[in-house]
Amino acid sequence: MTYGLELFWYIVIIASICNYAMLDGFDLGVGCLHLFTSKDHERRIFLNAIGPVWDGNEVWLVIVVGALFAGFPDAYATLFSSFYFPLTVLITGLIFRACAIEFRSKVLSRRWRATWDLLFCVASAVISFAVGIALGNLIYGIPLNENHDYVGGIIFTFLHPYALLVGALVFTLFVMHGAIFLVMKTDGQLQEKIKQWVNPTIILFIITYAITTLVTLIYLPYMAERFRERPYLFILVVFNMLAIANIPREISRGKAGWAFLSSCANILFLMVLFALGTFPWLVRSTIETDLHSLTVTNAAASSMTLGVLSIIVAIGIPLVIAYGFYVYHIFRGKVHIEDHSY
Amino acid sequence: MVFAFGNNWSNFSKYVGDVFGSILGAEGIFAFFLESGFLGILLFGWNRVGPKMHFFSTVMVAFGAHFSAVWIVFANSWMQTPTGHKIVMHNGMERAVMNNFWEVLFNPSALDRLTHVLLGCWLTGAFLVLSVSAFYLLKRRHEEFALRSFKIALWVAVLGVLLQLVSGDSSARGVAKNQPIKLAAFEGVYETSKGPSGMYLGGIVWPKERKVTGIEIPGALTLLVHRNLKDPIPGLDQYAPELWPRVGVVFQTYHLMIMMWGLMFLAVVLSLIALKRKKLLTSRFTLWLLVYSVLFPQIANQAGWFSAEMGRQPWAVQGLLKTQDAASPTVTAGQVIASLVLYSFIYLLIFVLFIFLLDKKIKHGPDDKVEPVEYRDHLPDGEPRERGTL
C-alpha cells in the first residue's frame, strides 16, 4: 500500500500533537504543581514563568483539531461527536484555566486568589487527564458501525481502565515536564525547593510508564505488531529509555536546560511509539476493526484539499516556528516579578 | 468553535470538511499563532523589548485579529453563497469537495461581508474607547489623556459609521441578488408588489396574517436595491413557505441592527458638534450618551450575525445542506441541552467577572503607579499579613 499526501498530513497531525504535548505539557504541569507551594510570591513566579507563552502553546491544540478537520473530516466528525462528554469536560477545563491565569492576580484579596489558584490547579490536572484519556481511547478503540458512526455509551465507554491508565501516564508526564521547566526558570531557594520535586515526579512517571507498557503488550498486542515486523524499530525504545535516564543526570549536574530537552525528547519518542502502533488507524473500531475503523485512507479529504493544505503548511509553519523561537528567546532566563506581571 | 463543529454538527463537518477544513486550517496557522505569540510580548514584554519592537508586536496582534476575521468570514460566506465546489459521494454520503480554492475563498458574498464585519469590529473598539474617555471627562479625571484618546477614537468612529453605510448598502444588495428569500424576510416583504416597494423603518410582523404593520418609506426598498423605481422586489409569496426563515425574528434583528447604526450616527454627530463648538466638557448629555454608546456596536454586531445566520435558515449551507441534516446523528438531545446549559452558565459567570474587572480597571485609570498594597480581606487572628502588588 502506497500513501501520498494523506501520509504527509498524518505526520503533520502527529507532529502537532507532539508539539502540543511538549509545549502546553509543561504549562499544564506547572499548573498541576501550583498548589504545592503556599506562598503568594512563589505562585506568582510559577504563573509568570508560563505567562507569556501558555496562550501560544495552547494554539497547538487548535492546530491539531483544525488539521484533523481539514485533512480527515470523517475522522474528525466521528471522533468529536462520539467524545462529546470528555470534550465538554476538556473545554470547561480550558475555559476555567484561562480565566484563572488571567484573573488571579487582578484583585488583592486572599479569598479571590485562593479560589483561582484552586481552579487553576484542578483545571490543569483535568485537562492533562482528559488528553490522556482521549489518547487511551484512540489506542484501545471505540465501537463504530459499518458507516463509521459511533454506537457506544455517553460517558462510561470512555472511562475503561486502560484509558484511565493512559490518562495517569499523560498526567505524570506533564507534571514531570512542568517540574523540570520550573527548575529552568527559577533560581535561588525556590529552585532548590523545586529540584527536590523532580526526582519523585520522574519515579512516578516511570512507574506509570512501566505499567502502561506491560498492560499494552499483554492486552493490546496489535500496538507492538509493527515492532515485531521490523525489529530495528526497537532502537526507538532504547532512545526513549536513554532520554528518560538523562533527565536526573542533567538535573544533578545543574543543567536544567538539557534536562528539559531530554524531557522533550521523551515526549517525542512516546508520540512516535503511539503513531507506529496505531497507524494507519485514525479511529480504531472495537467492532470489526478491519472494516469499521477510520483510517488514513478512508477518512482523507480530496487530494485537491490536501494539496492546498500542504501549501498553507509550507508557508505557515516556518513563520510559526520563527516567531515561536523569537518569543521564547525574548522571555528566556529566570523569572522575576515586574510591574506588568500576573 | 473548532470543537463545536465536530461535537454538535458532525454531518455538517463531513459534508463541508473538504471545503471548510483548509480555510480553518489557514486561520489557525496564519492568524492564531501571530496573535497569541505577539500578545505575550504585548502584555509581558515592556521591560524586555524596546518601544519600537513593542509597537511592532501590538501591530502584529492587530494583524492577527484581522487575519482571523478574513478566514472565518470567508468560510461563513461560503455557507451563504457556496461556489467553487462539486458534490460527490463518499462513505455513503453526499459531500461538497473543493474544486477551485480561489472560487471557494472569493465566493460572491465574501468581500462584502468581510468589510461589514471588520467595520463592525472597528466601531466596537472605537466606541469602547469613546465610552471610557467620555466617562473620564465627565468625572474630570485624566482629562488630557482622555481628550486625546477621545479624538482618535472619534475619527475612527466617524470613518466607521460612514463606511458602514456604504458597506451595508452593498451587502444588502448582494443579499437581494444571491439570497432573495433572506432579503424579503429582512424587510418583511410578504407580497411581490407591482410598483416600487417601500421600506419599513421598524414595525411588528404578524406571521399568521403574513402582514407587517410599521412605519414605511414608500419606494425606498426598490430604490436601494435596484437604483430605480420600476423593478419589482420578489416577495416571500414567490417561494415555498418551508424555505422561509422565521420572518418575525429576522425582521426584528435586522432592524435592530440598523437602529443601532442610527444611534451610533447620532452619538458621532453630537460629539462632532460639541467638539466644534468647544463645549465637549460641558455637554453632559452627549458625554453620557457616549458612555452608554459602547453597547450600540455590540448589539448591532450580535443582531447582524443573528440576521445573517437565522436569515439563511432552513439551510446550514445555502441550497445544499439543511440544518436538520447537519446535526450529529449520534448525539442525544439531552447531551446538547446539558452542554448548552453548562456553557451558558460558564459564559454568564465569566461575563459578570469580566464586567467587574473591567469596571475596576476603568475606575483605576491609566496612571499605573504600582505600590505595594495590603490585602483588603480581614484575616483570622494571629496570621501574619502578606504583602502583594497588583
XYZ file of C-alpha atoms in Angstrom:
732
model
C 0.000 0.000 0.000
C 1.471 3.325 -1.006
C 0.422 6.567 0.565
C 0.521 10.053 -0.858
C -0.306 13.382 0.666
C -2.509 11.761 3.310
C 0.597 10.246 4.912
C 2.258 13.664 4.909
C -0.813 15.155 6.529
C -0.907 12.349 9.110
C 2.684 13.208 10.033
C 1.722 16.892 10.312
C -1.026 15.962 12.789
C 1.223 13.668 14.848
C 3.913 16.366 14.899
C 1.325 18.911 16.065
C 0.185 16.630 18.905
C 3.835 16.206 19.792
C 4.370 19.991 19.836
C 1.256 20.416 21.914
C 2.471 17.869 24.475
C 5.971 19.389 24.643
C 4.776 22.985 24.941
C 1.380 23.035 26.616
C 2.586 19.953 28.514
C 4.963 21.989 30.631
C 2.495 24.770 31.411
C -0.162 22.214 32.340
C 2.434 20.524 34.556
C 3.235 23.849 36.208
C -0.497 24.221 36.833
C -0.672 20.791 38.480
C 2.210 21.787 40.788
C 0.711 25.202 41.593
C -0.736 24.250 44.990
C 2.486 22.605 46.162
C 3.743 25.973 47.294
C 1.641 28.135 49.584
C 3.476 31.445 49.202
C 1.792 34.054 47.027
C 5.128 35.256 45.657
C 6.184 31.771 44.553
C 2.823 31.078 42.972
C 3.195 34.291 41.007
C 6.621 33.181 39.819
C 5.030 29.927 38.617
C 2.328 31.851 36.774
C 4.734 34.302 35.211
C 7.073 31.519 34.116
C 4.334 30.357 31.755
C 2.589 33.759 31.417
C 3.899 34.954 28.053
C 3.760 31.572 26.311
C 0.879 29.401 27.560
C -1.572 31.036 25.176
C 0.583 30.305 22.141
C 1.237 26.763 23.378
C -2.467 26.088 23.553
C -2.868 27.085 19.914
C -1.204 23.773 19.036
C -4.317 22.018 20.323
C -6.424 24.147 17.982
C -3.989 23.237 15.188
C -4.329 19.511 15.949
C -8.108 19.752 15.832
C -8.118 22.023 12.777
C -5.664 19.780 10.926
C -7.794 16.733 11.655
C -10.913 18.583 10.441
C -9.143 19.709 7.290
C -7.268 16.548 6.366
C -9.557 13.823 7.691
C -13.080 15.293 8.018
C -14.752 11.927 8.655
C -12.390 11.033 11.488
C -12.914 14.499 12.952
C -16.704 14.262 12.725
C -16.883 10.763 14.245
C -14.338 11.428 16.954
C -15.763 14.733 18.132
C -19.414 13.706 18.090
C -18.638 10.497 19.991
C -16.216 12.037 22.519
C -18.921 14.546 23.416
C -18.728 14.152 27.169
C -14.922 14.005 27.564
C -14.566 17.019 25.284
C -17.132 19.005 27.241
C -15.039 18.338 30.343
C -11.867 19.324 28.459
C -13.345 22.584 27.145
C -14.722 23.505 30.575
C -11.239 22.889 31.961
C -9.626 25.042 29.261
C -12.033 27.945 29.880
C -11.596 27.951 33.652
C -7.835 27.592 33.368
C -7.527 30.591 31.057
C -9.733 32.656 33.398
C -7.743 31.567 36.429
C -4.441 32.653 34.862
C -5.839 35.988 33.692
C -7.980 36.901 36.695
C -5.989 35.549 39.642
C -3.615 38.411 40.312
C -6.012 41.198 39.335
C -7.646 41.530 42.752
C -5.778 41.873 46.022
C -7.932 39.563 48.046
C -6.762 36.374 49.651
C -10.036 34.558 49.075
C -10.163 35.648 45.413
C -6.656 34.387 44.775
C -7.128 31.130 46.689
C -10.241 30.344 44.621
C -8.488 30.915 41.294
C -5.375 29.052 42.490
C -7.500 26.007 43.227
C -9.313 26.276 39.899
C -6.030 26.703 38.028
C -4.558 23.575 39.598
C -7.674 21.415 39.217
C -8.296 22.560 35.638
C -4.675 21.826 34.663
C -4.930 18.317 36.121
C -8.304 17.694 34.470
C -7.015 18.817 31.052
C -3.911 16.604 31.369
C -6.074 13.613 32.268
C -8.567 14.350 29.504
C -5.804 14.490 26.875
C -4.513 11.133 28.147
C -7.973 9.583 28.196
C -8.509 10.687 24.600
C -5.196 9.109 23.520
C -6.011 5.960 25.526
C -9.315 5.601 23.712
C -7.606 6.104 20.358
C -5.261 3.213 21.168
C -7.951 0.975 22.645
C -10.593 1.852 20.049
C -14.252 2.765 20.290
C -17.273 0.885 18.910
C -18.134 2.031 15.360
C -20.754 0.623 12.955
C -20.377 -0.012 9.238
C -20.965 3.701 8.469
C -18.148 4.602 10.876
C -20.759 6.037 13.266
C -20.260 5.714 16.993
C -22.503 3.180 18.732
C -21.174 3.276 22.324
C -22.378 4.943 25.523
C -22.196 8.578 26.527
C -19.782 8.541 29.468
C -18.560 5.173 30.676
C -17.464 3.769 27.320
C -14.520 6.159 27.561
C -13.603 5.540 31.179
C -12.332 1.972 30.962
C -9.208 1.049 32.980
C -6.851 1.322 30.008
C -7.949 4.860 29.151
C -7.611 5.857 32.809
C -4.127 4.355 32.836
C -3.057 6.398 29.803
C -4.718 9.401 31.477
C -2.489 8.851 34.502
C 0.531 8.416 32.220
C -0.025 11.757 30.499
C -0.724 13.423 33.841
C 2.540 12.181 35.405
C 4.408 13.004 32.189
C 3.191 16.620 32.254
C 3.877 17.017 35.975
C 7.457 15.836 35.453
C 7.852 18.057 32.391
C 6.451 21.055 34.299
C 8.736 20.499 37.288
C 11.797 20.422 35.021
C 10.620 23.586 33.275
C 10.277 25.341 36.644
C 13.821 24.354 37.646
C 14.958 26.006 34.429
C 13.010 29.222 35.065
C 13.775 29.791 38.764
C 16.831 30.495 40.871
C 17.965 30.558 44.492
C 15.943 28.971 47.259
C 12.880 28.348 45.155
C 14.956 26.450 42.596
C 16.445 24.238 45.342
C 12.936 23.526 46.566
C 11.670 22.544 43.112
C 14.750 20.404 42.453
C 13.557 18.248 45.347
C 10.308 17.678 43.459
C 11.853 16.498 40.201
C 13.013 13.013 41.248
C 9.691 11.927 42.776
C 7.886 13.076 39.605
C 10.332 11.080 37.466
C 9.825 7.957 39.580
C 6.056 8.379 39.439
C 6.230 8.725 35.659
C 8.484 5.689 35.207
C 6.202 3.501 37.321
C 3.126 4.572 35.342
C 5.010 4.158 32.074
C 6.130 0.633 33.018
C 2.618 -0.436 33.984
C 1.143 1.075 30.808
C 3.719 -0.693 28.641
C 3.067 -4.061 30.306
C -0.692 -3.721 30.026
C -0.410 -2.637 26.392
C 1.828 -5.575 25.471
C -0.410 -8.093 27.229
C -3.882 -6.837 26.329
C -3.356 -4.784 23.153
C -0.714 -6.821 21.269
C -1.520 -5.063 17.964
C 0.309 -1.993 19.290
C 3.584 -3.916 19.062
C 2.929 -5.616 15.711
C 4.924 -3.147 13.640
C 7.857 -3.574 16.016
C 7.775 -7.357 15.611
C 7.722 -6.944 11.832
C 10.637 -4.507 11.868
C 12.851 -5.270 14.875
C 15.183 -2.343 14.131
C 12.398 -0.050 15.391
C 13.298 -1.183 18.927
C 16.130 1.317 18.746
C 13.429 3.976 19.304
C 12.511 2.349 22.600
C 16.162 2.353 23.611
C 16.475 6.055 22.735
C 13.358 6.717 24.773
C 14.880 4.975 27.811
C 18.103 6.963 27.387
C 16.185 10.232 27.170
C 14.373 9.480 30.426
C 17.556 8.323 32.171
C 19.332 11.502 31.127
C 16.872 13.761 32.980
C 18.012 13.123 36.598
C 21.637 13.188 35.403
C 21.299 16.684 33.924
C 19.343 17.946 36.938
C 22.083 16.834 39.342
C 24.698 18.431 37.050
C 22.725 21.659 37.275
C 21.922 21.747 33.545
C 18.178 22.289 33.702
C 18.011 23.284 30.030
C 19.401 19.936 28.899
C 17.085 18.126 31.291
C 14.165 19.951 29.689
C 15.338 18.979 26.198
C 15.639 15.351 27.332
C 12.105 15.517 28.615
C 11.000 16.908 25.220
C 12.816 14.037 23.502
C 10.986 11.611 25.785
C 7.651 13.090 24.650
C 8.733 12.893 21.011
C 9.622 9.199 21.289
C 6.395 8.399 23.154
C 4.437 10.067 20.346
C 6.364 8.162 17.679
C 5.645 4.880 19.505
C 1.953 5.837 19.626
C 1.914 6.634 15.894
C 3.776 3.455 14.877
C 1.399 1.382 17.000
C -1.851 2.880 15.729
C -1.056 3.673 12.064
C -2.981 3.536 9.729
C -5.964 3.847 12.068
C -7.172 7.291 12.977
C -10.154 5.983 14.906
C -9.869 2.289 15.661
C -13.158 0.412 15.853
C -13.526 -2.271 18.524
C -16.196 -3.931 16.321
C -14.952 -5.427 13.031
C -11.709 -3.470 13.287
C -10.622 -4.079 9.694
C -13.878 -2.884 8.160
C -15.289 -0.264 10.520
C -12.169 1.656 11.538
C -11.477 5.086 10.104
C -8.049 5.047 8.539
C -5.662 7.492 6.952
C -7.026 6.326 3.585
C -10.792 6.117 4.003
C -11.165 9.300 6.074
C -8.906 11.540 3.971
C -10.066 14.723 2.274
C -9.779 15.104 -1.501
C -6.280 15.310 -2.988
C -7.020 18.910 -4.054
C -7.714 19.953 -0.462
C -4.682 18.059 0.831
C -2.609 19.869 -1.794
C -3.902 23.287 -0.725
C -3.275 22.355 2.898
C 0.285 21.337 2.139
C 0.944 24.731 0.552
C -0.577 26.504 3.558
C 1.594 24.459 5.903
C 4.708 25.027 3.801
C 4.216 28.800 4.051
C 2.809 28.901 7.573
C 4.923 26.523 9.640
C 8.301 28.253 9.039
C 6.655 31.535 10.115
C 5.134 29.905 13.193
C 8.473 28.382 14.172
C 10.298 31.664 13.538
C 8.168 33.806 15.806
C 7.754 30.970 18.261
C 11.523 30.896 18.713
C 11.623 34.692 18.846
C 9.039 34.866 21.664
C 10.815 32.156 23.662
C 14.106 33.962 23.066
C 12.738 37.229 24.431
C 11.416 35.568 27.559
C 14.476 33.383 28.136
C 16.164 33.296 31.543
C 14.886 33.302 35.090
C 11.511 34.744 36.054
C 11.255 37.897 38.117
C 8.097 39.701 39.104
C 7.702 43.017 37.261
C 5.078 45.744 37.007
C 3.163 44.017 34.250
C 3.360 40.501 35.676
C 0.369 38.368 36.521
C -15.723 26.648 17.667
C -13.291 24.239 16.102
C -14.559 21.738 18.689
C -18.230 22.598 18.280
C -18.371 21.698 14.573
C -17.425 18.112 15.327
C -19.335 17.856 18.593
C -22.734 19.084 17.501
C -22.567 19.198 13.715
C -20.783 16.012 12.670
C -22.775 15.609 9.435
C -22.055 19.235 8.594
C -18.363 18.557 9.280
C -18.385 15.553 6.968
C -20.319 17.470 4.316
C -18.202 20.626 4.235
C -14.955 19.340 5.777
C -13.149 19.215 2.468
C -14.027 22.828 1.628
C -14.050 24.295 5.118
C -11.128 22.495 6.665
C -8.399 24.192 4.667
C -9.859 27.643 5.398
C -9.980 26.964 9.137
C -6.509 25.428 8.994
C -5.208 28.576 7.340
C -6.811 30.633 10.094
C -5.080 28.605 12.778
C -1.674 28.762 11.176
C -1.689 32.332 9.865
C -3.796 34.140 12.460
C -3.856 32.377 15.831
C -0.111 31.938 16.197
C 0.572 35.514 15.131
C -1.927 36.865 17.628
C -1.104 34.651 20.603
C 2.661 34.807 20.074
C 2.905 38.574 19.957
C 0.243 39.020 22.632
C 2.816 37.601 25.058
C 5.261 40.368 24.103
C 2.484 42.981 24.190
C 1.493 42.060 27.747
C 4.777 40.977 29.308
C 7.441 42.487 27.109
C 7.578 46.099 28.400
C 10.911 45.552 30.110
C 12.235 43.037 27.613
C 11.960 44.770 24.228
C 12.348 48.354 23.054
C 9.361 50.626 22.380
C 9.613 50.103 18.615
C 9.544 46.324 18.944
C 6.692 46.620 21.409
C 4.715 48.709 18.947
C 5.515 46.189 16.212
C 4.123 43.407 18.431
C 0.971 45.443 19.024
C 0.542 45.853 15.272
C 1.097 42.112 14.775
C -1.622 41.300 17.315
C -3.969 43.627 15.411
C -2.995 41.933 12.133
C -3.617 38.530 13.703
C -7.123 39.583 14.713
C -7.790 40.857 11.180
C -6.488 37.650 9.579
C -8.781 35.666 11.863
C -11.716 37.708 10.624
C -10.674 37.185 6.996
C -10.624 33.394 7.121
C -13.608 32.886 9.358
C -15.829 35.309 7.428
C -14.765 33.747 4.124
C -15.692 30.304 5.477
C -19.033 31.570 6.731
C -19.668 33.395 3.443
C -19.202 30.120 1.625
C -22.121 28.824 3.723
C -24.202 31.776 2.452
C -23.142 31.701 -1.186
C -21.298 28.444 -1.942
C -19.157 28.376 -5.114
C -16.026 26.566 -6.281
C -17.087 23.089 -5.104
C -18.570 19.919 -6.590
C -20.818 17.328 -4.964
C -19.505 13.754 -4.745
C -20.444 10.563 -2.871
C -18.030 9.413 -0.177
C -18.540 6.758 2.535
C -22.216 6.587 1.545
C -22.965 10.290 1.924
C -23.057 13.356 -0.316
C -20.117 15.720 0.166
C -19.037 19.104 -1.072
C -15.491 18.765 -2.369
C -13.214 21.641 -3.278
C -12.982 22.301 -6.993
C -11.315 25.708 -7.071
C -9.702 27.137 -3.961
C -9.956 30.782 -5.077
C -13.609 30.452 -6.042
C -14.358 28.956 -2.627
C -12.485 31.783 -0.927
C -13.803 34.672 -3.005
C -17.389 33.490 -3.183
C -19.903 36.210 -4.156
C -20.651 37.452 -0.630
C -17.137 37.106 0.848
C -15.709 40.603 0.331
C -18.908 42.495 1.188
C -19.352 40.530 4.376
C -15.692 40.805 5.388
C -15.800 44.595 5.040
C -19.037 44.730 7.006
C -17.659 42.582 9.838
C -14.316 44.411 10.058
C -16.024 47.811 10.155
C -18.291 46.440 12.877
C -15.209 45.430 14.881
C -13.534 48.816 14.410
C -16.707 50.520 15.586
C -16.775 48.246 18.627
C -13.231 49.245 19.509
C -13.777 52.934 18.779
C -16.925 53.181 20.886
C -15.283 51.360 23.802
C -12.525 53.986 23.833
C -15.099 56.782 23.372
C -17.147 55.424 26.249
C -14.241 55.190 28.694
C -12.857 58.592 27.604
C -16.285 60.210 27.995
C -16.544 58.690 31.465
C -13.214 60.238 32.496
C -14.218 63.595 31.002
C -17.482 63.525 32.944
C -15.641 62.696 36.161
C -12.911 65.238 35.348
C -10.187 62.605 35.722
C -7.141 62.057 33.489
C -8.556 64.869 31.298
C -5.610 65.346 28.971
C -5.237 61.617 28.384
C -8.975 61.164 27.904
C -9.288 64.033 25.424
C -6.511 62.654 23.242
C -7.916 59.136 23.149
C -11.387 60.631 22.636
C -10.309 62.442 19.483
C -8.519 59.439 17.980
C -11.475 57.163 18.667
C -13.950 59.747 17.374
C -12.249 59.907 13.984
C -12.211 56.114 13.721
C -15.898 56.126 14.664
C -16.760 58.816 12.090
C -14.975 56.882 9.378
C -16.509 53.594 10.521
C -20.058 54.919 10.690
C -19.846 56.460 7.215
C -18.149 53.457 5.587
C -20.589 51.090 7.271
C -23.380 52.866 5.402
C -21.706 52.081 2.059
C -20.819 48.533 3.124
C -24.313 47.857 4.493
C -25.888 49.022 1.232
C -23.553 46.842 -0.808
C -24.116 43.806 1.443
C -27.887 44.180 1.283
C -27.827 44.379 -2.498
C -25.694 41.238 -2.506
C -28.282 39.506 -0.336
C -31.051 40.692 -2.690
C -29.189 39.143 -5.604
C -27.902 35.909 -4.021
C -30.383 35.166 -1.238
C -33.657 36.884 -2.226
C -35.692 34.980 0.382
C -33.411 36.312 3.095
C -33.824 39.903 1.904
C -37.601 39.516 1.713
C -37.570 38.238 5.325
C -35.269 41.055 6.497
C -37.571 43.677 5.009
C -40.837 41.881 5.710
C -41.835 41.721 2.024
C -44.568 39.072 2.027
C -46.094 40.030 -1.317
C -44.339 40.888 -4.538
C -45.618 44.378 -5.236
C -46.350 45.605 -8.746
C -44.913 49.068 -8.216
C -41.912 50.102 -6.147
C -41.681 48.512 -2.674
C -41.468 50.586 0.475
C -39.015 50.045 3.281
C -40.009 49.716 6.934
C -38.074 51.709 9.491
C -39.498 49.416 12.120
C -42.683 47.574 12.857
C -44.468 44.468 14.021
C -44.663 41.284 11.967
C -47.827 39.172 12.010
C -46.559 35.812 10.705
C -50.029 34.191 10.636
C -51.664 37.026 8.720
C -48.460 37.477 6.670
C -48.536 41.199 7.269
C -46.284 43.903 8.654
C -47.548 46.976 10.489
C -44.969 49.724 10.709
C -43.547 52.995 9.523
C -42.828 52.727 5.832
C -40.846 54.901 3.434
C -42.588 54.451 0.059
C -40.433 53.186 -2.769
C -37.234 53.207 -0.726
C -36.509 49.470 -0.908
C -36.792 49.290 -4.682
C -34.662 52.404 -4.972
C -31.936 50.970 -2.729
C -31.880 47.518 -4.305
C -32.343 48.348 -7.970
C -31.316 52.009 -8.052
C -34.599 52.732 -9.879
C -38.327 52.827 -9.084
C -39.515 50.226 -11.592
C -38.149 46.734 -10.963
C -40.136 44.617 -8.509
C -38.708 43.104 -5.313
C -39.617 39.395 -5.174
C -41.647 38.757 -2.034
C -41.889 35.642 0.107
C -45.009 34.604 -1.845
C -42.676 33.584 -4.686
C -41.154 30.813 -2.563
C -42.459 27.748 -0.731
C -43.111 28.546 2.966
C -40.850 25.670 4.097
C -37.930 27.648 2.645
C -38.723 30.763 4.687
C -36.701 31.715 7.743
C -38.531 32.955 10.840
C -39.632 36.268 9.399
C -40.785 37.708 12.729
C -37.334 37.214 14.264
C -35.004 38.203 11.436
C -37.111 41.277 10.602
C -36.565 42.492 14.155
C -32.852 41.625 14.469
C -32.171 43.229 11.095
C -33.995 46.409 12.040
C -32.379 46.434 15.484
C -29.001 46.431 13.750
C -29.981 49.406 11.586
C -31.421 51.225 14.588
C -28.110 50.778 16.413
C -26.335 52.298 13.430
C -28.700 55.270 13.761
C -27.757 55.691 17.430
C -24.043 55.496 16.596
C -24.556 58.114 13.889
C -26.351 60.360 16.392
C -23.600 59.927 19.005
C -20.906 60.771 16.468
C -22.749 63.841 15.119
C -23.439 65.222 18.608
C -19.779 64.726 19.588
C -18.547 66.475 16.465
C -20.865 69.434 17.103
C -19.784 69.654 20.753
C -16.118 69.432 19.786
C -16.518 72.072 17.065
C -18.227 74.470 19.494
C -15.538 73.652 22.095
C -18.257 72.630 24.540
C -17.443 68.959 24.879
C -16.663 69.103 28.606
C -19.989 70.751 29.422
C -22.158 68.683 27.064
C -23.222 66.270 29.753
C -25.976 64.667 27.672
C -23.597 63.888 24.802
C -20.983 62.519 27.173
C -23.463 60.271 28.963
C -24.798 59.075 25.611
C -21.213 58.203 24.703
C -20.668 56.342 27.967
C -23.568 54.058 27.044
C -22.676 54.038 23.345
C -20.312 51.104 23.989
C -23.427 48.940 23.790
C -24.555 50.131 20.322
C -21.956 48.357 18.175
C -22.078 45.286 20.439
C -25.836 44.974 19.952
C -25.508 45.783 16.240
C -22.901 43.036 15.736
C -24.971 40.437 17.569
C -28.182 41.420 15.805
C -26.394 41.408 12.451
C -24.996 37.905 12.950
C -28.392 36.630 14.108
C -29.926 38.102 10.942
C -27.256 36.590 8.711
C -27.459 33.111 10.244
C -31.187 32.875 11.019
C -31.988 34.514 7.703
C -30.276 31.621 5.926
C -32.490 29.005 7.605
C -33.652 26.322 6.892
C -30.253 25.913 5.270
C -26.930 25.313 7.010
C -25.206 25.681 3.638
C -27.455 27.711 1.333
C -29.216 25.430 -1.145
C -27.026 22.405 -0.325
C -27.461 21.165 3.228
C -30.437 21.717 5.563
C -29.691 22.491 9.191
C -31.715 19.475 10.348
C -29.447 17.205 8.277
C -26.285 18.884 9.546
C -26.521 17.868 13.206
C -24.678 14.956 14.828
C -26.873 11.868 14.481
C -25.229 10.067 17.398
C -25.513 12.902 19.914
C -28.699 12.880 22.014
C -30.869 15.913 22.732
C -30.068 15.510 26.420
C -26.346 15.883 25.756
C -26.914 19.007 23.690
C -29.144 20.627 26.314
C -26.780 19.703 29.149
C -23.722 21.147 27.416
C -25.666 24.232 26.325
C -26.798 24.923 29.877
C -23.284 24.303 31.188
C -21.596 26.636 28.697
C -24.267 29.315 29.131
C -23.706 29.224 32.867
C -19.926 29.432 32.457
C -20.142 32.305 29.976
C -22.562 34.185 32.189
C -20.205 33.762 35.136
C -17.219 34.919 33.095
C -19.208 37.861 31.727
C -20.018 39.037 35.252
C -16.364 38.680 36.299
C -15.251 40.444 33.121
C -17.542 43.414 33.784
C -16.379 43.536 37.402
C -12.691 43.581 36.417
C -13.206 45.977 33.507
C -15.067 48.367 35.763
C -12.248 48.131 38.306
C -9.665 48.775 35.621
C -11.550 51.769 34.214
C -12.036 53.303 37.652
C -8.374 52.682 38.403
C -7.430 54.719 35.347
C -4.332 54.980 33.211
C -1.803 56.128 35.845
C -0.294 52.773 36.506
C 1.745 53.612 39.572
C 2.257 50.309 41.292
C 2.753 50.458 45.006
C 2.625 47.566 47.435
C -0.854 47.409 48.880
C -2.036 45.228 51.699
C -4.733 42.642 51.252
C -8.149 44.076 51.941
C -9.622 40.957 53.488
C -9.800 40.549 57.208
C -7.540 37.704 58.111
C -8.048 35.322 61.031
C -6.373 36.475 64.236
C -2.702 35.796 64.618
C -1.972 35.096 60.964
C 0.665 37.414 59.526
C -0.496 39.727 56.776
C 1.104 39.021 53.471
C 2.001 41.800 51.118
C 1.325 41.702 47.420
C 1.246 44.001 44.451
C -1.248 44.469 41.721
